Amino acid sequence: MSDILSLENCILCPRKCGVNRVAGIKGYCGQGGTLTAAMAYLHMWEEPCISGTNGSGTVFFSGCNMRCVFCQNSEIASGDISKEISTDRLSQIFLELQDKKASNINLVTPTHFVPLIIPALEKAKSEGLIIPIVYNTSAYENVETIKALDGLIDIYLPDCKYYSDELAIRYSKAPSYFKVSMAAISEMLRQVGEPLFTEGIGASAYNDLMENSEDDYFGPLMKSGVIVRHLMLPGQLRDSMNVVRELLSTFSDKVYLSIMNQFTPHGDLTEFPELLTGVNEDDYDKLIDYCIDLGIENGFFQGSGTDSESFIPAFDFEGI
């Protein structure tokens, strides 16, 4: 096993804690040397080409290397909700989700468990796992860790949270976040290439179908590619504009951008009163207009009503 995948001196993410997780010492992610998760089920609230009509086979891992102050999944990010599972059990979970007709296997916050997820994926694939694998991440990643996944991941679903280092440090204690995330996204794109959908269609044909469909969703799922998510924060229109400008100038139409307005004030934000208001609808409309002015080709936007805690799963160990 390469040094990057060692849990005895953990440097999986940019925190590079260097702790011996095998010995039970926990790093910034809050997790030791065994797999922990909170839920595995068919999730309907991802982008349409990820959830499809059956739902994305989503595994929510416990712990996180970001710990954003506004995290909607803070109970599992902190590790307060977690159940220990073996690598073999994780492999079985993947196959069980496929048996339930999941559109894909969706690994949520997987970074700190990559050395344990890899053998689970390899075992499941050897036993008949054929649906796409989605790597759903904050993008605060070491490029070398992402390289270790080459050939195992079909779809990368990274965030690009901040352009400003000041915001990244204030809300996530993640210095150099934008630089780190862009390098990680570049490696993800190198691995999986431009978007490809079922029925052998590319992004242009998919966009035409979406535009002309009268249904909420009509069928084609993403088979491979990168979708970069950006969650707009209250009062941060300028930072969001900077994020989408840099993403579009760097990656053009080789990736999809998912511009999200679903920020929900969550947890104790008394030290961050600027986040308590939620996202201004006019600001979100201005951000969409800005994307259009920049010539966005491949993108997802959200309607109203997404800033609701009803979209937050009940982490009750279902499917674990």
mmCIF file of C-alpha atoms in Angstrom:
data_model
loop_
_atom_site.group_PDB
_atom_site.id
_atom_site.type_symbol
_atom_site.label_atom_id
_atom_site.label_comp_id
_atom_site.label_asym_id
_atom_site.label_seq_id
_atom_site.Cartn_x
_atom_site.Cartn_y
_atom_site.Cartn_z
ATOM 1 C CA MET A 1 0.000 0.000 0.000
ATOM 2 C CA SER A 2 1.385 3.418 -0.929
ATOM 3 C CA ASP A 3 2.241 5.886 1.822
ATOM 4 C CA ILE A 4 -0.727 8.091 0.895
ATOM 5 C CA LEU A 5 -3.110 5.226 1.734
ATOM 6 C CA SER A 6 -1.552 4.368 5.081
ATOM 7 C CA LEU A 7 -3.776 4.848 8.122
ATOM 8 C CA GLU A 8 -0.778 4.443 10.418
ATOM 9 C CA ASN A 9 0.510 7.890 9.453
ATOM 10 C CA CYS A 10 -2.587 9.446 7.965
ATOM 11 C CA ILE A 11 -1.996 12.094 5.294
ATOM 12 C CA LEU A 12 -5.042 11.262 3.191
ATOM 13 C CA CYS A 13 -6.332 14.834 3.122
ATOM 14 C CA PRO A 14 -4.689 18.280 3.167
ATOM 15 C CA ARG A 15 -4.881 18.353 6.984
ATOM 16 C CA LYS A 16 -2.045 15.760 6.996
ATOM 17 C CA CYS A 17 -2.571 14.994 10.686
ATOM 18 C CA GLY A 18 -0.040 12.155 10.562
ATOM 19 C CA VAL A 19 -1.784 10.236 13.357
ATOM 20 C CA ASN A 20 -1.879 6.464 13.708
ATOM 21 C CA ARG A 21 -5.546 5.772 13.105
ATOM 22 C CA VAL A 22 -4.945 2.014 13.171
ATOM 23 C CA ALA A 23 -4.046 2.455 16.844
ATOM 24 C CA GLY A 24 -7.347 4.248 17.395
ATOM 25 C CA ILE A 25 -5.959 7.776 17.381
ATOM 26 C CA LYS A 26 -8.365 10.133 15.660
ATOM 27 C CA GLY A 27 -7.317 12.921 13.363
ATOM 28 C CA TYR A 28 -9.226 16.033 12.283
ATOM 29 C CA CYS A 29 -11.853 13.846 10.598
ATOM 30 C CA GLY A 30 -12.742 12.345 13.986
ATOM 31 C CA GLN A 31 -12.372 8.764 12.797
ATOM 32 C CA GLY A 32 -10.021 5.915 13.661
ATOM 33 C CA GLY A 33 -8.931 2.932 11.606
ATOM 34 C CA THR A 34 -12.305 1.242 11.053
ATOM 35 C CA LEU A 35 -15.153 2.092 8.699
ATOM 36 C CA THR A 36 -18.132 3.919 10.173
ATOM 37 C CA ALA A 37 -21.342 4.997 8.473
ATOM 38 C CA ALA A 38 -24.763 6.392 9.334
ATOM 39 C CA MET A 39 -27.046 5.290 6.522
ATOM 40 C CA ALA A 40 -27.270 3.583 3.127
ATOM 41 C CA TYR A 41 -30.424 4.104 1.100
ATOM 42 C CA LEU A 42 -31.962 5.247 -2.200
ATOM 43 C CA HIS A 43 -31.523 9.023 -2.135
ATOM 44 C CA MET A 44 -33.825 11.060 -4.393
ATOM 45 C CA TRP A 45 -32.445 14.572 -3.882
ATOM 46 C CA GLU A 46 -29.270 14.586 -5.940
ATOM 47 C CA GLU A 47 -29.007 16.112 -9.421
ATOM 48 C CA PRO A 48 -31.567 14.512 -11.808
ATOM 49 C CA CYS A 49 -28.973 12.524 -13.750
ATOM 50 C CA ILE A 50 -27.611 11.114 -10.484
ATOM 51 C CA SER A 51 -30.839 10.214 -8.650
ATOM 52 C CA GLY A 52 -32.856 9.264 -11.727
ATOM 53 C CA THR A 53 -36.228 7.698 -11.032
ATOM 54 C CA ASN A 54 -35.037 5.000 -8.609
ATOM 55 C CA GLY A 55 -32.697 7.013 -6.421
ATOM 56 C CA SER A 56 -28.959 7.115 -5.905
ATOM 57 C CA GLY A 57 -27.581 4.291 -3.758
ATOM 58 C CA THR A 58 -26.089 6.593 -1.176
ATOM 59 C CA VAL A 59 -23.734 5.601 1.641
ATOM 60 C CA PHE A 60 -23.273 8.351 4.229
ATOM 61 C CA PHE A 61 -19.921 7.837 5.940
ATOM 62 C CA SER A 62 -19.327 9.260 9.413
ATOM 63 C CA GLY A 63 -16.704 11.902 10.088
ATOM 64 C CA CYS A 64 -15.422 14.683 7.838
ATOM 65 C CA ASN A 65 -12.207 16.576 7.144
ATOM 66 C CA MET A 66 -14.029 19.914 6.705
ATOM 67 C CA ARG A 67 -16.487 20.500 9.581
ATOM 68 C CA CYS A 68 -18.153 23.535 7.989
ATOM 69 C CA VAL A 69 -19.962 25.626 10.612
ATOM 70 C CA PHE A 70 -23.179 25.495 8.552
ATOM 71 C CA CYS A 71 -23.078 21.753 7.814
ATOM 72 C CA GLN A 72 -26.538 20.232 7.352
ATOM 73 C CA ASN A 73 -25.138 16.790 8.143
ATOM 74 C CA SER A 74 -23.270 17.915 11.250
ATOM 75 C CA GLU A 75 -24.442 14.956 13.343
ATOM 76 C CA ILE A 76 -22.592 12.527 11.105
ATOM 77 C CA ALA A 77 -19.748 14.888 10.200
ATOM 78 C CA SER A 78 -18.880 15.098 13.891
ATOM 79 C CA GLY A 79 -19.101 11.323 14.224
ATOM 80 C CA ASP A 80 -21.917 11.550 16.789
ATOM 81 C CA ILE A 81 -24.007 9.242 14.588
ATOM 82 C CA SER A 82 -21.924 6.306 13.435
ATOM 83 C CA LYS A 83 -21.963 2.544 13.222
ATOM 84 C CA GLU A 84 -18.854 0.475 12.677
ATOM 85 C CA ILE A 85 -18.912 -1.818 9.642
ATOM 86 C CA SER A 86 -16.359 -4.105 8.053
ATOM 87 C CA THR A 87 -14.952 -3.775 4.557
ATOM 88 C CA ASP A 88 -16.817 -6.969 3.624
ATOM 89 C CA ARG A 89 -20.065 -5.511 4.937
ATOM 90 C CA LEU A 90 -19.538 -2.342 2.895
ATOM 91 C CA SER A 91 -19.056 -4.488 -0.181
ATOM 92 C CA GLN A 92 -22.360 -6.242 0.571
ATOM 93 C CA ILE A 93 -24.107 -2.890 1.020
ATOM 94 C CA PHE A 94 -23.026 -1.855 -2.479
ATOM 95 C CA LEU A 95 -24.511 -5.036 -3.947
ATOM 96 C CA GLU A 96 -27.707 -4.702 -1.898
ATOM 97 C CA LEU A 97 -28.223 -1.163 -3.219
ATOM 98 C CA GLN A 98 -27.695 -2.419 -6.765
ATOM 99 C CA ASP A 99 -30.306 -5.125 -6.120
ATOM 100 C CA LYS A 100 -32.712 -2.338 -5.084
ATOM 101 C CA LYS A 101 -32.234 -0.825 -8.576
ATOM 102 C CA ALA A 102 -30.098 2.090 -7.411
ATOM 103 C CA SER A 103 -28.984 4.383 -10.225
ATOM 104 C CA ASN A 104 -25.431 4.273 -8.888
ATOM 105 C CA ILE A 105 -23.379 3.876 -5.711
ATOM 106 C CA ASN A 106 -22.902 7.291 -4.108
ATOM 107 C CA LEU A 107 -20.036 7.592 -1.602
ATOM 108 C CA VAL A 108 -20.724 10.651 0.586
ATOM 109 C CA THR A 109 -17.776 12.158 2.511
ATOM 110 C CA PRO A 110 -15.481 9.216 1.732
ATOM 111 C CA THR A 111 -12.049 10.883 1.832
ATOM 112 C CA HIS A 112 -10.860 9.645 5.209
ATOM 113 C CA PHE A 113 -11.897 6.052 4.399
ATOM 114 C CA VAL A 114 -10.410 5.731 0.904
ATOM 115 C CA PRO A 115 -7.957 2.925 1.886
ATOM 116 C CA LEU A 116 -10.897 0.872 3.190
ATOM 117 C CA ILE A 117 -13.340 1.765 0.428
ATOM 118 C CA ILE A 118 -10.971 0.642 -2.333
ATOM 119 C CA PRO A 119 -10.952 -3.072 -1.346
ATOM 120 C CA ALA A 120 -14.722 -2.964 -0.734
ATOM 121 C CA LEU A 121 -15.274 -1.649 -4.259
ATOM 122 C CA GLU A 122 -12.866 -4.164 -5.767
ATOM 123 C CA LYS A 123 -14.611 -7.044 -3.984
ATOM 124 C CA ALA A 124 -18.084 -5.860 -4.969
ATOM 125 C CA LYS A 125 -17.054 -5.390 -8.595
ATOM 126 C CA SER A 126 -15.631 -8.910 -8.661
ATOM 127 C CA GLU A 127 -19.011 -10.148 -7.405
ATOM 128 C CA GLY A 128 -21.139 -8.335 -9.968
ATOM 129 C CA LEU A 129 -21.308 -4.623 -9.106
ATOM 130 C CA ILE A 130 -21.741 -2.872 -12.452
ATOM 131 C CA ILE A 131 -23.557 0.426 -11.759
ATOM 132 C CA PRO A 132 -21.514 3.659 -11.756
ATOM 133 C CA ILE A 133 -19.603 4.713 -8.643
ATOM 134 C CA VAL A 134 -20.007 8.333 -7.497
ATOM 135 C CA TYR A 135 -17.390 10.018 -5.302
ATOM 136 C CA ASN A 136 -19.236 12.800 -3.430
ATOM 137 C CA THR A 137 -16.737 15.109 -1.753
ATOM 138 C CA SER A 138 -15.961 18.552 -0.371
ATOM 139 C CA ALA A 139 -12.980 18.575 -2.794
ATOM 140 C CA TYR A 140 -10.617 19.366 0.084
ATOM 141 C CA GLU A 141 -8.531 16.502 -1.200
ATOM 142 C CA ASN A 142 -4.940 15.510 -1.751
ATOM 143 C CA VAL A 143 -4.400 14.897 -5.463
ATOM 144 C CA GLU A 144 -2.445 11.732 -4.621
ATOM 145 C CA THR A 145 -5.453 10.312 -2.768
ATOM 146 C CA ILE A 146 -7.658 10.956 -5.799
ATOM 147 C CA LYS A 147 -5.055 9.332 -8.045
ATOM 148 C CA ALA A 148 -5.343 6.156 -5.953
ATOM 149 C CA LEU A 149 -8.997 5.904 -7.091
ATOM 150 C CA ASP A 150 -8.207 5.959 -10.804
ATOM 151 C CA GLY A 151 -10.254 3.273 -12.569
ATOM 152 C CA LEU A 152 -12.647 2.736 -9.652
ATOM 153 C CA ILE A 153 -14.718 5.926 -9.831
ATOM 154 C CA ASP A 154 -17.033 6.770 -12.731
ATOM 155 C CA ILE A 155 -18.539 10.056 -11.575
ATOM 156 C CA TYR A 156 -16.942 12.695 -9.393
ATOM 157 C CA LEU A 157 -19.293 15.002 -7.492
ATOM 158 C CA PRO A 158 -17.047 17.572 -5.771
ATOM 159 C CA ASP A 159 -17.961 20.849 -4.137
ATOM 160 C CA CYS A 160 -16.234 24.092 -4.899
ATOM 161 C CA LYS A 161 -17.248 26.007 -1.798
ATOM 162 C CA TYR A 162 -15.163 29.164 -1.663
ATOM 163 C CA TYR A 163 -12.946 31.388 -3.752
ATOM 164 C CA SER A 164 -11.931 33.572 -0.815
ATOM 165 C CA ASP A 165 -9.386 32.071 1.556
ATOM 166 C CA GLU A 166 -10.793 34.290 4.291
ATOM 167 C CA LEU A 167 -14.215 32.617 3.956
ATOM 168 C CA ALA A 168 -12.680 29.142 3.721
ATOM 169 C CA ILE A 169 -10.826 29.697 6.977
ATOM 170 C CA ARG A 170 -13.738 31.393 8.767
ATOM 171 C CA TYR A 171 -16.365 28.796 7.919
ATOM 172 C CA SER A 172 -14.335 25.602 7.407
ATOM 173 C CA LYS A 173 -10.843 26.195 8.825
ATOM 174 C CA ALA A 174 -9.616 25.092 5.403
ATOM 175 C CA PRO A 175 -6.708 27.255 4.250
ATOM 176 C CA SER A 176 -5.942 27.309 0.517
ATOM 177 C CA TYR A 177 -9.307 25.652 -0.117
ATOM 178 C CA PHE A 178 -9.818 27.039 -3.629
ATOM 179 C CA LYS A 179 -6.335 26.128 -4.848
ATOM 180 C CA VAL A 180 -6.597 22.645 -3.321
ATOM 181 C CA SER A 181 -10.075 21.980 -4.709
ATOM 182 C CA MET A 182 -9.180 23.108 -8.234
ATOM 183 C CA ALA A 183 -6.186 20.780 -8.311
ATOM 184 C CA ALA A 184 -8.356 17.898 -7.109
ATOM 185 C CA ILE A 185 -11.070 18.633 -9.680
ATOM 186 C CA SER A 186 -8.457 18.740 -12.446
ATOM 187 C CA GLU A 187 -7.319 15.237 -11.502
ATOM 188 C CA MET A 188 -10.915 14.014 -11.350
ATOM 189 C CA LEU A 189 -11.542 15.297 -14.869
ATOM 190 C CA ARG A 190 -8.329 13.702 -16.109
ATOM 191 C CA GLN A 191 -9.576 10.336 -14.882
ATOM 192 C CA VAL A 192 -13.178 10.262 -16.081
ATOM 193 C CA GLY A 193 -13.251 12.708 -18.968
ATOM 194 C CA GLU A 194 -16.141 14.735 -20.326
ATOM 195 C CA PRO A 195 -19.763 13.904 -19.396
ATOM 196 C CA LEU A 196 -21.319 10.776 -20.841
ATOM 197 C CA PHE A 197 -24.870 9.590 -20.249
ATOM 198 C CA THR A 198 -26.808 6.376 -20.728
ATOM 199 C CA GLU A 199 -28.036 5.664 -24.222
ATOM 200 C CA GLY A 200 -24.617 6.812 -25.401
ATOM 201 C CA ILE A 201 -25.425 10.515 -25.418
ATOM 202 C CA GLY A 202 -23.076 13.368 -24.594
ATOM 203 C CA ALA A 203 -23.705 16.621 -22.782
ATOM 204 C CA SER A 204 -25.213 18.511 -25.736
ATOM 205 C CA ALA A 205 -27.863 15.864 -26.433
ATOM 206 C CA TYR A 206 -28.589 15.530 -22.712
ATOM 207 C CA ASN A 207 -29.107 19.291 -22.387
ATOM 208 C CA ASP A 208 -31.516 19.287 -25.330
ATOM 209 C CA LEU A 209 -33.536 16.503 -23.738
ATOM 210 C CA MET A 210 -33.666 18.321 -20.396
ATOM 211 C CA GLU A 211 -34.767 21.568 -22.017
ATOM 212 C CA ASN A 212 -37.544 19.934 -24.022
ATOM 213 C CA SER A 213 -38.816 17.540 -21.351
ATOM 214 C CA GLU A 214 -42.131 18.278 -19.664
ATOM 215 C CA ASP A 215 -41.444 15.749 -16.900
ATOM 216 C CA ASP A 216 -39.333 16.234 -13.779
ATOM 217 C CA TYR A 217 -37.036 13.569 -15.162
ATOM 218 C CA PHE A 218 -37.133 11.536 -18.323
ATOM 219 C CA GLY A 219 -34.492 8.847 -18.151
ATOM 220 C CA PRO A 220 -30.840 9.289 -19.096
ATOM 221 C CA LEU A 221 -28.422 8.955 -16.201
ATOM 222 C CA MET A 222 -24.823 10.084 -16.012
ATOM 223 C CA LYS A 223 -22.450 7.199 -16.702
ATOM 224 C CA SER A 224 -19.240 9.135 -16.231
ATOM 225 C CA GLY A 225 -18.048 12.680 -15.778
ATOM 226 C CA VAL A 226 -17.680 15.471 -13.243
ATOM 227 C CA ILE A 227 -20.385 17.627 -11.667
ATOM 228 C CA VAL A 228 -19.007 20.478 -9.539
ATOM 229 C CA ARG A 229 -21.380 21.795 -6.896
ATOM 230 C CA HIS A 230 -21.338 25.315 -5.524
ATOM 231 C CA LEU A 231 -23.577 26.169 -2.581
ATOM 232 C CA MET A 232 -24.282 29.890 -2.478
ATOM 233 C CA LEU A 233 -23.870 31.407 0.985
ATOM 234 C CA PRO A 234 -25.832 34.339 2.411
ATOM 235 C CA GLY A 235 -24.329 37.679 1.413
ATOM 236 C CA GLN A 236 -21.590 36.115 -0.708
ATOM 237 C CA LEU A 237 -22.721 36.867 -4.250
ATOM 238 C CA ARG A 238 -19.285 38.201 -5.192
ATOM 239 C CA ASP A 239 -17.492 35.099 -3.935
ATOM 240 C CA SER A 240 -19.946 32.866 -5.811
ATOM 241 C CA MET A 241 -19.340 34.863 -8.974
ATOM 242 C CA ASN A 242 -15.608 34.379 -8.541
ATOM 243 C CA VAL A 243 -16.061 30.627 -8.080
ATOM 244 C CA VAL A 244 -18.183 30.101 -11.190
ATOM 245 C CA ARG A 245 -16.001 32.408 -13.289
ATOM 246 C CA GLU A 246 -12.882 30.429 -12.432
ATOM 247 C CA LEU A 247 -14.593 27.072 -12.906
ATOM 248 C CA LEU A 248 -15.929 28.043 -16.321
ATOM 249 C CA SER A 249 -12.670 29.627 -17.488
ATOM 250 C CA THR A 250 -10.684 26.576 -16.337
ATOM 251 C CA PHE A 251 -12.955 23.685 -17.309
ATOM 252 C CA SER A 252 -15.435 25.210 -19.786
ATOM 253 C CA ASP A 253 -18.067 22.644 -20.799
ATOM 254 C CA LYS A 254 -15.959 19.655 -19.777
ATOM 255 C CA VAL A 255 -17.756 19.549 -16.421
ATOM 256 C CA TYR A 256 -21.276 20.323 -15.221
ATOM 257 C CA LEU A 257 -21.802 23.056 -12.650
ATOM 258 C CA SER A 258 -24.565 22.621 -10.088
ATOM 259 C CA ILE A 259 -25.375 26.030 -8.611
ATOM 260 C CA MET A 260 -27.281 25.499 -5.374
ATOM 261 C CA ASN A 261 -29.467 27.836 -3.300
ATOM 262 C CA GLN A 262 -30.431 25.296 -0.633
ATOM 263 C CA PHE A 263 -28.396 26.801 2.205
ATOM 264 C CA THR A 264 -30.296 26.148 5.435
ATOM 265 C CA PRO A 265 -29.222 27.799 8.704
ATOM 266 C CA HIS A 266 -28.377 24.809 10.869
ATOM 267 C CA GLY A 267 -26.893 24.308 14.291
ATOM 268 C CA ASP A 268 -25.418 26.991 16.528
ATOM 269 C CA LEU A 269 -24.515 29.971 14.334
ATOM 270 C CA THR A 270 -24.405 32.595 17.074
ATOM 271 C CA GLU A 271 -20.788 33.405 16.149
ATOM 272 C CA PHE A 272 -21.765 33.693 12.482
ATOM 273 C CA PRO A 273 -24.887 35.923 12.499
ATOM 274 C CA GLU A 274 -24.397 36.767 8.813
ATOM 275 C CA LEU A 275 -25.453 33.192 7.975
ATOM 276 C CA LEU A 276 -28.772 33.291 9.816
ATOM 277 C CA THR A 277 -30.681 35.092 7.059
ATOM 278 C CA GLY A 278 -30.455 32.422 4.367
ATOM 279 C CA VAL A 279 -29.739 33.123 0.693
ATOM 280 C CA ASN A 280 -31.383 36.148 -0.880
ATOM 281 C CA GLU A 281 -33.450 35.088 -3.919
ATOM 282 C CA ASP A 282 -32.392 38.175 -5.879
ATOM 283 C CA ASP A 283 -28.740 37.304 -5.292
ATOM 284 C CA TYR A 284 -29.302 33.781 -6.551
ATOM 285 C CA ASP A 285 -31.068 35.115 -9.649
ATOM 286 C CA LYS A 286 -28.125 37.461 -10.255
ATOM 287 C CA LEU A 287 -25.734 34.514 -9.960
ATOM 288 C CA ILE A 288 -27.718 32.521 -12.527
ATOM 289 C CA ASP A 289 -27.750 35.522 -14.875
ATOM 290 C CA TYR A 290 -23.991 35.831 -14.408
ATOM 291 C CA CYS A 291 -23.516 32.174 -15.346
ATOM 292 C CA ILE A 292 -25.582 32.702 -18.485
ATOM 293 C CA ASP A 293 -23.611 35.843 -19.371
ATOM 294 C CA LEU A 294 -20.408 33.813 -19.046
ATOM 295 C CA GLY A 295 -21.810 31.327 -21.560
ATOM 296 C CA ILE A 296 -22.450 28.331 -19.328
ATOM 297 C CA GLU A 297 -23.368 25.273 -21.395
ATOM 298 C CA ASN A 298 -23.631 22.479 -18.838
ATOM 299 C CA GLY A 299 -25.341 23.404 -15.613
ATOM 300 C CA PHE A 300 -28.013 22.682 -13.041
ATOM 301 C CA PHE A 301 -29.910 25.364 -11.141
ATOM 302 C CA GLN A 302 -32.356 25.007 -8.265
ATOM 303 C CA GLY A 303 -35.875 26.337 -7.836
ATOM 304 C CA SER A 304 -37.391 27.819 -4.702
ATOM 305 C CA GLY A 305 -38.159 25.837 -1.560
ATOM 306 C CA THR A 306 -34.894 23.929 -1.379
ATOM 307 C CA ASP A 307 -33.804 25.644 1.855
ATOM 308 C CA SER A 308 -35.717 23.201 4.000
ATOM 309 C CA GLU A 309 -34.588 20.735 6.623
ATOM 310 C CA SER A 310 -37.014 18.236 5.070
ATOM 311 C CA PHE A 311 -34.238 17.530 2.553
ATOM 312 C CA ILE A 312 -31.917 16.366 5.349
ATOM 313 C CA PRO A 313 -32.087 12.555 5.756
ATOM 314 C CA ALA A 314 -32.943 10.924 9.078
ATOM 315 C CA PHE A 315 -29.649 9.234 9.892
ATOM 316 C CA ASP A 316 -31.076 6.096 11.492
ATOM 317 C CA PHE A 317 -28.600 3.451 10.245
ATOM 318 C CA GLU A 318 -30.969 2.280 7.529
ATOM 319 C CA GLY A 319 -29.203 -0.192 5.241
ATOM 320 C CA ILE A 320 -26.034 -0.394 7.344
#
